[in-house]
JSON list of C-alpha atoms in Angstrom, two decimals:
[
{"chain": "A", "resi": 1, "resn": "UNK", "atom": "CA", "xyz": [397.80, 131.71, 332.05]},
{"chain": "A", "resi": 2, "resn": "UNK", "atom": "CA", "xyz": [398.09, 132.93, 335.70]},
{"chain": "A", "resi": 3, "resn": "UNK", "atom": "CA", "xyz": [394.54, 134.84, 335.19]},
{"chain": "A", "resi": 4, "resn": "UNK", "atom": "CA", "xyz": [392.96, 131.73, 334.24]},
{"chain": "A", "resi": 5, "resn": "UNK", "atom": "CA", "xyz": [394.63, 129.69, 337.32]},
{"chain": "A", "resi": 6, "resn": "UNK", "atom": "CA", "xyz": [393.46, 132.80, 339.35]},
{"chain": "A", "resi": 7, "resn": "UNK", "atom": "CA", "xyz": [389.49, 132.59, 338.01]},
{"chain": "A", "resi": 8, "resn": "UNK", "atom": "CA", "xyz": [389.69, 128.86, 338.70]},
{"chain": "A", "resi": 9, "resn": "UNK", "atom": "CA", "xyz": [391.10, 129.27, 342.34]},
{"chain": "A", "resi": 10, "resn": "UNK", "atom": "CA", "xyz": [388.15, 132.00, 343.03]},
{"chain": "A", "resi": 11, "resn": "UNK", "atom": "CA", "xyz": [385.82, 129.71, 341.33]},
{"chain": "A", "resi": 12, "resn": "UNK", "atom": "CA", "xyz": [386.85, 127.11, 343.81]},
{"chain": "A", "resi": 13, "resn": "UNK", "atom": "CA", "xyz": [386.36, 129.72, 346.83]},
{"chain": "A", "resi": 14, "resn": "UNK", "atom": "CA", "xyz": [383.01, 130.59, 345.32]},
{"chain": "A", "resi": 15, "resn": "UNK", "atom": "CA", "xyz": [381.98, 126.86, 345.58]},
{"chain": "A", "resi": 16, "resn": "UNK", "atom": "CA", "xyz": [382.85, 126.67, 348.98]},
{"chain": "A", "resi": 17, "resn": "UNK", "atom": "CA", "xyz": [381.25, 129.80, 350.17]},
{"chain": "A", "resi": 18, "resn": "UNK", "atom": "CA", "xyz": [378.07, 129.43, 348.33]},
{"chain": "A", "resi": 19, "resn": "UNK", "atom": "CA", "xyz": [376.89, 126.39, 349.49]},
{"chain": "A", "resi": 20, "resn": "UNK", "atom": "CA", "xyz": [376.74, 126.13, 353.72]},
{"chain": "A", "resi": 21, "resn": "UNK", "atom": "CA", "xyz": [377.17, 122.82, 355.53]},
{"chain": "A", "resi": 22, "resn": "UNK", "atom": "CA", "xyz": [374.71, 122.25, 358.13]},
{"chain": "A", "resi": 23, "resn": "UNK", "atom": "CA", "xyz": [376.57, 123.31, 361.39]},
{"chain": "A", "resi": 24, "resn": "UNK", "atom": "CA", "xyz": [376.68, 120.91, 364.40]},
{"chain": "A", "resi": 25, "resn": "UNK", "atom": "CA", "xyz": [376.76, 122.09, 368.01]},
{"chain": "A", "resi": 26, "resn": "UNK", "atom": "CA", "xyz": [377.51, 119.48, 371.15]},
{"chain": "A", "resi": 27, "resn": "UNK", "atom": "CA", "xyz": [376.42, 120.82, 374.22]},
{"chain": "A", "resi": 28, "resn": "UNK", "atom": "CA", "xyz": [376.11, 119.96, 377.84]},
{"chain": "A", "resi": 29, "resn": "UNK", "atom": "CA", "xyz": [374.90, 121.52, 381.53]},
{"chain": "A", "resi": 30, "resn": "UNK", "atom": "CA", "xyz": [376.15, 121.77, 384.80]},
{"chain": "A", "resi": 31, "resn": "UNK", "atom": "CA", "xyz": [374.57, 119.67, 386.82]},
{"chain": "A", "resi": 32, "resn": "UNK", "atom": "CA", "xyz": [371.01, 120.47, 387.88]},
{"chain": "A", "resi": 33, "resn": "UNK", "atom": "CA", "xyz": [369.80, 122.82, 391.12]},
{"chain": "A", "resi": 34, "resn": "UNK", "atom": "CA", "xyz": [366.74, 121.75, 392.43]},
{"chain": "A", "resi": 35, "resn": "UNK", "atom": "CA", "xyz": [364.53, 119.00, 392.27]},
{"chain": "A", "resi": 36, "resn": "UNK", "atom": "CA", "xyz": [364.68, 115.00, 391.47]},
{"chain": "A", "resi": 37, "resn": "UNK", "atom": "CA", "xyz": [367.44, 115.70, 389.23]},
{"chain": "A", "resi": 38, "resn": "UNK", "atom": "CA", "xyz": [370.13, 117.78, 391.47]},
{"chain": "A", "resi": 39, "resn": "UNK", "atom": "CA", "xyz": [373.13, 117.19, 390.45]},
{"chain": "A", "resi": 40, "resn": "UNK", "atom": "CA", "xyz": [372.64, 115.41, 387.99]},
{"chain": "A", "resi": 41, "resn": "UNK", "atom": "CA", "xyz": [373.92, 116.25, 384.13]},
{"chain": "A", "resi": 42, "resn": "UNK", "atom": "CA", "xyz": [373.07, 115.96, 380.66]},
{"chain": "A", "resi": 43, "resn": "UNK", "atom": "CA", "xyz": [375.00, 116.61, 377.00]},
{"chain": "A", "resi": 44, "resn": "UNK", "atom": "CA", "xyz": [373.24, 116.67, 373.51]},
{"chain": "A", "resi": 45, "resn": "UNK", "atom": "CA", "xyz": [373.96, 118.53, 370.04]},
{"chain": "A", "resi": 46, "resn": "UNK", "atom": "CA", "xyz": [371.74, 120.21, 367.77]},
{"chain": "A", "resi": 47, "resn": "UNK", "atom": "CA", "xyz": [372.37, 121.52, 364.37]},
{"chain": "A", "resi": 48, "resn": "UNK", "atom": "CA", "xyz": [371.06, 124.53, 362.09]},
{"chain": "A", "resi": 49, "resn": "UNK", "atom": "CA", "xyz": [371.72, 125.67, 358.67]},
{"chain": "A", "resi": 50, "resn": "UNK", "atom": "CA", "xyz": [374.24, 128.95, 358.66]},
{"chain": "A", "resi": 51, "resn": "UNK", "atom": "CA", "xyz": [372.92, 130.47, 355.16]},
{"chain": "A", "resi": 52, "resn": "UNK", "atom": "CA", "xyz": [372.47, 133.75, 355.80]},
{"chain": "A", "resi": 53, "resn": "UNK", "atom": "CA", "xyz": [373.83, 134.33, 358.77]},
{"chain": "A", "resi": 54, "resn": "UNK", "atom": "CA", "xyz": [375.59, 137.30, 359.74]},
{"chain": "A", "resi": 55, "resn": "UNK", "atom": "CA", "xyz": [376.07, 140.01, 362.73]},
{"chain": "A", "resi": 56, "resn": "UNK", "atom": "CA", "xyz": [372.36, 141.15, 362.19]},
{"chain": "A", "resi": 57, "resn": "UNK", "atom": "CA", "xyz": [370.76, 137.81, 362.42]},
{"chain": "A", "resi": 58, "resn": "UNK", "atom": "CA", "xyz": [369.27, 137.25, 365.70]},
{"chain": "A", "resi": 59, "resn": "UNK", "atom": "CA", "xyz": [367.56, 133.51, 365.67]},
{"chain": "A", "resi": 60, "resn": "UNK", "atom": "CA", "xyz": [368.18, 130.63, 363.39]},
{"chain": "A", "resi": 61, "resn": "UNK", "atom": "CA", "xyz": [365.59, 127.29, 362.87]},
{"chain": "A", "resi": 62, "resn": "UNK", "atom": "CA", "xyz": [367.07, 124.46, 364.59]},
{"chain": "A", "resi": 63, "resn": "UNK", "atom": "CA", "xyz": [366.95, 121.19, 362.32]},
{"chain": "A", "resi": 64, "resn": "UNK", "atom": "CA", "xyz": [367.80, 118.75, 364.73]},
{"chain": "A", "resi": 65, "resn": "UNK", "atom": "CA", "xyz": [367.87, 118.51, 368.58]},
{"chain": "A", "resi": 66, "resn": "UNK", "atom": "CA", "xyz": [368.76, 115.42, 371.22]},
{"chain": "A", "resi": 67, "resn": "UNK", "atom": "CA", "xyz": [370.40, 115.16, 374.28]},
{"chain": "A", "resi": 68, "resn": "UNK", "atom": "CA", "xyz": [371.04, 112.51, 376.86]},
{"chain": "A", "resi": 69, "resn": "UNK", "atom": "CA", "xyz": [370.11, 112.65, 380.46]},
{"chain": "A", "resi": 70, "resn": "UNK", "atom": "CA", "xyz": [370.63, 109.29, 382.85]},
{"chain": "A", "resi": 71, "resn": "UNK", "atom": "CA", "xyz": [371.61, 107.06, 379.89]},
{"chain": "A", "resi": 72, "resn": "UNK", "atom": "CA", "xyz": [368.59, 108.16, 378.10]},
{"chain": "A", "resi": 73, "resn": "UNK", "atom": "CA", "xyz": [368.19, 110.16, 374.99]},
{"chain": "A", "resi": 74, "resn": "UNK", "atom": "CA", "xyz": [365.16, 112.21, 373.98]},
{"chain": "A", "resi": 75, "resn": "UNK", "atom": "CA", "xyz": [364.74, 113.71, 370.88]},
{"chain": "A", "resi": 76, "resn": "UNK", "atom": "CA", "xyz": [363.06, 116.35, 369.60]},
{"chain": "A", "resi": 77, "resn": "UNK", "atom": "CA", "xyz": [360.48, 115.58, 366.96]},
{"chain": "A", "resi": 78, "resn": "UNK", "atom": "CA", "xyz": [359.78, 117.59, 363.73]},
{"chain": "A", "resi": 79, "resn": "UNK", "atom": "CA", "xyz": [356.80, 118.85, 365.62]},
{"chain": "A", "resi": 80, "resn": "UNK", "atom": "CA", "xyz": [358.26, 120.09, 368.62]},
{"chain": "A", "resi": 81, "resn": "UNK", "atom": "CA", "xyz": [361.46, 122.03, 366.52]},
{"chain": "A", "resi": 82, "resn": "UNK", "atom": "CA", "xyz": [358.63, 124.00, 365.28]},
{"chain": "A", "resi": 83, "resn": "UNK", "atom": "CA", "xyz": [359.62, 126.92, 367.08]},
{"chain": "A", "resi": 84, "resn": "UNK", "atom": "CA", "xyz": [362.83, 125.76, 368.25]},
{"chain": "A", "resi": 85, "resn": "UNK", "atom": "CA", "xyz": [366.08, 128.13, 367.07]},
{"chain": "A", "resi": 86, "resn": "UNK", "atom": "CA", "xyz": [369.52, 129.33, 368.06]},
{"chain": "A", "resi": 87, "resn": "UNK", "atom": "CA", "xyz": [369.95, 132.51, 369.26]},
{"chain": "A", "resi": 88, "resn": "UNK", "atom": "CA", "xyz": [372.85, 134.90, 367.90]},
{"chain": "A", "resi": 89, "resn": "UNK", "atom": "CA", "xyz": [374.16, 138.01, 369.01]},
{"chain": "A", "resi": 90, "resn": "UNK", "atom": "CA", "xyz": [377.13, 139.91, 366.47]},
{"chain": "A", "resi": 91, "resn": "UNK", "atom": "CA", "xyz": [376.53, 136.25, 364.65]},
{"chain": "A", "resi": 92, "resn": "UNK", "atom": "CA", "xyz": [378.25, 134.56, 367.88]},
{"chain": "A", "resi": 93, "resn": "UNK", "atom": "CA", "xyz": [375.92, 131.66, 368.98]},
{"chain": "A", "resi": 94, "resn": "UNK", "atom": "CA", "xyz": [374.78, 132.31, 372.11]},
{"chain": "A", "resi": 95, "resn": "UNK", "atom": "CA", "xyz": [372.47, 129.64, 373.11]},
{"chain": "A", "resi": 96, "resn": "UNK", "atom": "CA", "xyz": [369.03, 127.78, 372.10]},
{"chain": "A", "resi": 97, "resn": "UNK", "atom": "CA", "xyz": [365.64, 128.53, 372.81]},
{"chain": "A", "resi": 98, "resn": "UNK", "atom": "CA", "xyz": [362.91, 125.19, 372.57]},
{"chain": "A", "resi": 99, "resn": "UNK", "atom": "CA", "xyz": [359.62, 124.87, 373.35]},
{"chain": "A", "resi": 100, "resn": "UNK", "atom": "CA", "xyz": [358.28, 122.20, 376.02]},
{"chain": "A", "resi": 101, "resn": "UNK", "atom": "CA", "xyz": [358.29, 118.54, 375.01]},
{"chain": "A", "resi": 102, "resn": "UNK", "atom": "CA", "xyz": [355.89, 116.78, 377.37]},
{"chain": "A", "resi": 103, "resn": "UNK", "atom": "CA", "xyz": [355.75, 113.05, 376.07]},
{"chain": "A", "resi": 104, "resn": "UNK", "atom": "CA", "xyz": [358.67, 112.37, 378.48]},
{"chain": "A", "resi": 105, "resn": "UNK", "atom": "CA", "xyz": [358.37, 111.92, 382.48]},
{"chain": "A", "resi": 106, "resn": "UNK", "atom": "CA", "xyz": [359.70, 115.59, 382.34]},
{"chain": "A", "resi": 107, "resn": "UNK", "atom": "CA", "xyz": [359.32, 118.57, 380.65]},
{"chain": "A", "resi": 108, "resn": "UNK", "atom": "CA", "xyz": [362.52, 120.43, 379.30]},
{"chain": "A", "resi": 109, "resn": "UNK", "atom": "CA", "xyz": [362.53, 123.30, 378.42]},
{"chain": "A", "resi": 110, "resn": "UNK", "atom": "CA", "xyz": [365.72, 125.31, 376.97]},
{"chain": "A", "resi": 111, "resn": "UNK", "atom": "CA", "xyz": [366.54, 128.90, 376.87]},
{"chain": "A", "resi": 112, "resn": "UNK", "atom": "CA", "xyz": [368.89, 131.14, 375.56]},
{"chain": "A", "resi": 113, "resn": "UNK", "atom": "CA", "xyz": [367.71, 133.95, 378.28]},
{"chain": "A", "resi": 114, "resn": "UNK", "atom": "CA", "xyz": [368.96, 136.67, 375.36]},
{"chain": "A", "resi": 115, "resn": "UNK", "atom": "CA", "xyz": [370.42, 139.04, 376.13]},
{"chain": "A", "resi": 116, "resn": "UNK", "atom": "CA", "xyz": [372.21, 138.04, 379.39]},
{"chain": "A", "resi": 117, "resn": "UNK", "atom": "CA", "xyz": [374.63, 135.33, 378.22]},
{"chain": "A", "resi": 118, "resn": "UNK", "atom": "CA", "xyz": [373.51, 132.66, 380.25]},
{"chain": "A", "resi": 119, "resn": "UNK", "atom": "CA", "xyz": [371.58, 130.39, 378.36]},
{"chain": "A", "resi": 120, "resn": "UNK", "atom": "CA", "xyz": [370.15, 127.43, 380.85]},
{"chain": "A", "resi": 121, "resn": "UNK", "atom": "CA", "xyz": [368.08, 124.35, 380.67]},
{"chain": "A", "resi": 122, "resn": "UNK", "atom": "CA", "xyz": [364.84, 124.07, 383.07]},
{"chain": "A", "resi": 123, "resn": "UNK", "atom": "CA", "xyz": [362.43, 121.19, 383.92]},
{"chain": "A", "resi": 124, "resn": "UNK", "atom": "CA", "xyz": [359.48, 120.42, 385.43]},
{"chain": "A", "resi": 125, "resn": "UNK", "atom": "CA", "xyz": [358.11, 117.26, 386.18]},
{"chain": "A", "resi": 126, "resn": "UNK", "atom": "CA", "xyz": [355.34, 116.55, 383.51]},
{"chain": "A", "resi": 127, "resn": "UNK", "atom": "CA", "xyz": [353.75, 114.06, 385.69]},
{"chain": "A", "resi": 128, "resn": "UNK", "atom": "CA", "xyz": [350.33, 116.12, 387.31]},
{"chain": "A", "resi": 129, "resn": "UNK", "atom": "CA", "xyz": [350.59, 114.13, 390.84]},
{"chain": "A", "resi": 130, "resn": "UNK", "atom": "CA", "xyz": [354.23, 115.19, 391.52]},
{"chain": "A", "resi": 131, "resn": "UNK", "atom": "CA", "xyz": [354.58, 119.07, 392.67]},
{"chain": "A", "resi": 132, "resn": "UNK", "atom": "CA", "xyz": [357.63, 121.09, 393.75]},
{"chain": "A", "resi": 133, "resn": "UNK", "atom": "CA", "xyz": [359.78, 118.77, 391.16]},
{"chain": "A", "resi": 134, "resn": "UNK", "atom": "CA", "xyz": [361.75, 121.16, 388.68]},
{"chain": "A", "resi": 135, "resn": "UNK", "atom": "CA", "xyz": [365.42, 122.46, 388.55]},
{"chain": "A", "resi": 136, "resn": "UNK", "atom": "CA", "xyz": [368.09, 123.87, 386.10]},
{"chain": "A", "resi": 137, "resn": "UNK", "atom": "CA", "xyz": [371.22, 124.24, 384.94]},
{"chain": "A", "resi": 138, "resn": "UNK", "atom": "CA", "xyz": [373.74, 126.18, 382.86]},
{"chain": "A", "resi": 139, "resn": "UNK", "atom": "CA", "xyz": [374.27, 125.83, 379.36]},
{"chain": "A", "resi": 140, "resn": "UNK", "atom": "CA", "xyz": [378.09, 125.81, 378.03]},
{"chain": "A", "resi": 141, "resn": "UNK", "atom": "CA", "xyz": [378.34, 125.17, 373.73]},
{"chain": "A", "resi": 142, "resn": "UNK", "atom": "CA", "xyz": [380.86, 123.49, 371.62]},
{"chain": "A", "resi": 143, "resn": "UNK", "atom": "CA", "xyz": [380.45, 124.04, 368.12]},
{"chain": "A", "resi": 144, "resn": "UNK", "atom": "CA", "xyz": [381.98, 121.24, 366.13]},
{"chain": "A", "resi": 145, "resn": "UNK", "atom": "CA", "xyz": [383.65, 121.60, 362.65]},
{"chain": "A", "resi": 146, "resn": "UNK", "atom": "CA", "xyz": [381.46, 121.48, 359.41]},
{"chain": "A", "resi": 147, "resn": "UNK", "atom": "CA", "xyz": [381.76, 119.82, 356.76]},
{"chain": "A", "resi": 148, "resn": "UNK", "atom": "CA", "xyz": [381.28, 120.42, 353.25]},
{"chain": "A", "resi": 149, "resn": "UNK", "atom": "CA", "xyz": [378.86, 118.59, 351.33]},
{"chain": "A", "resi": 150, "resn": "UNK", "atom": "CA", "xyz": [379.88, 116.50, 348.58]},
{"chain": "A", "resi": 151, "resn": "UNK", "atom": "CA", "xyz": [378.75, 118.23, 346.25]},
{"chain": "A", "resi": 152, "resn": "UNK", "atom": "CA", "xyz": [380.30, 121.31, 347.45]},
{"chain": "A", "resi": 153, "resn": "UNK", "atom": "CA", "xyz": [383.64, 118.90, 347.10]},
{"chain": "A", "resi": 154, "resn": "UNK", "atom": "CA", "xyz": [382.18, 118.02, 343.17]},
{"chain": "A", "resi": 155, "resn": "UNK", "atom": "CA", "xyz": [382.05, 121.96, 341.78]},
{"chain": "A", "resi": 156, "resn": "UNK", "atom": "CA", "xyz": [385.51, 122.66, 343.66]},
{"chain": "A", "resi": 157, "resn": "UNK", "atom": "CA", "xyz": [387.32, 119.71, 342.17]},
{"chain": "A", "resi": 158, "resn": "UNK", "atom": "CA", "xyz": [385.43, 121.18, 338.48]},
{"chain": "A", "resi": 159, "resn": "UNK", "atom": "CA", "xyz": [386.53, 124.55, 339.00]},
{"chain": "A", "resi": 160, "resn": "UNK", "atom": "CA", "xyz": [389.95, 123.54, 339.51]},
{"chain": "A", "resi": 161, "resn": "UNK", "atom": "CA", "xyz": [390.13, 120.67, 336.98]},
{"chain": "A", "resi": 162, "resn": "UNK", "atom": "CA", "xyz": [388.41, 123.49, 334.41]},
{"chain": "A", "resi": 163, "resn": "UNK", "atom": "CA", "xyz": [391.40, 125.48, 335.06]},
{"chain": "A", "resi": 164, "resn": "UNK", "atom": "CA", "xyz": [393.59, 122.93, 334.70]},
{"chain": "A", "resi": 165, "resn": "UNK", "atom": "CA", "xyz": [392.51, 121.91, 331.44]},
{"chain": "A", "resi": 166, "resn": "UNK", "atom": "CA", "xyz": [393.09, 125.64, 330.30]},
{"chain": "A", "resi": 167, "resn": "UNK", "atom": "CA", "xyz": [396.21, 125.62, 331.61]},
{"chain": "A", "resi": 168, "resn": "UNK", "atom": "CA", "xyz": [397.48, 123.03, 330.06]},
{"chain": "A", "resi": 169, "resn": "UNK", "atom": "CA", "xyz": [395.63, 123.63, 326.51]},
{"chain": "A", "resi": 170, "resn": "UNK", "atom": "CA", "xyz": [397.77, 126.95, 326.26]},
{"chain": "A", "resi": 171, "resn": "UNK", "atom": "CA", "xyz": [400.66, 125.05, 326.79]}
]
C-alpha cells in the first residue's frame, strides 16, 4: 500500500519534471548614456524554453522578445529572434544577446557582453541623416515564476488519482 502511494507520488514528480514551462523573464535598463535618449529608460520580458538546460549550457533560443521605451513597444518578429538567445553561465541567466532590428527609428541592439556580467542594451539611430545619435544602458533581470502547462497539471492529477484508485482497491 505505501509502495504504491510512493510510485504514484514519484509519478507525479516525474510529470512535473519532464515537461518544462516556457520561462518568462521581465527586464529593464538604467537609463540611457549618450545620445537622444539620455536618461531615458525602458523595461520588456522575453521568454525561452528551459529543456535541457543545465550548468554546461551556454545559450538558449529566445521565443519571444518586447520591450517598451517612451510609451512605445517594439517587438521582435520571428525573423529577427533568429539568432536571438539567453546567455547562461553555471545555468544562471546572465543576460540576452539580439541581433539589430532596424524597422524602428532606432536600432537596438542587446548584449549579454559574456563573460563580464554586465549585460547592456545599445542603440543607434537607424535614420542615415542623423550621426553621433547612439547610447546605452545596463541590463538588470527578473525572472518571473513558471507555470506548468495544463497538461503537465492533467498527468499529475492521473498519477495521483491512479494511485488512489489502488489504494483504495486493496482496501
Amino acid at each position: 500500500m505505501i509502495r504504491k502511494t510512493l510510485l504514484a507520488a514519484a509519478l507525479a514528480g516525474l510529470a512535473l519534471q519532464a515537461q518544462a514551462a516556457p520561462v518568462v523573464v521581465d527586464f529593464s535598463t538604467t537609463g540611457f548614456v549618450g545620445g537622444s535618449l539620455a536618461g531615458q529608460t525602458l523595461t520588456g520580458q522575453f521568454s525561452y524554453d528551459d529543456t535541457g538546460l543545465d550548468t554546461s549550457t551556454a545559450w538558449l533560443a529566445l521565443s519571444s522578445f518586447s520591450f517598451t521605451l517612451a510609451g512605445q513597444t517594439y517587438a521582435f518578429s520571428s525573423l529577427e529572434l533568429g539568432g536571438a538567445t539567453a546567455a547562461f553561465f553555471d545555468g544562471q541567466l546572465v543576460g540576452v544577446d539580439t541581433s539589430t532590428a532596424s524597422a524602428w527609428s532606432y536600432d537596438f541592439t542587446f548584449s549579454s557582453d559574456f563573460g563580464s556580467g554586465f549585460p547592456y542594451a545599445f542603440y543607434t539611430s537607424s535614420d542615415s541623416t542623423v550621426t553621433d545619435d547612439f547610447g546605452f544602458a545596463d541590463v538588470s533581470f527578473q525572472p518571473t515564476a513558471t507555470v506548468p502547462e495544463p497538461a503537465t497539471y492533467a498527468l499529475v492529477l492521473a498519477a495521483l488519482g491512479g494511485g488512489l484508485f489502488a489504494r483504495r482497491r486493496k482496501a
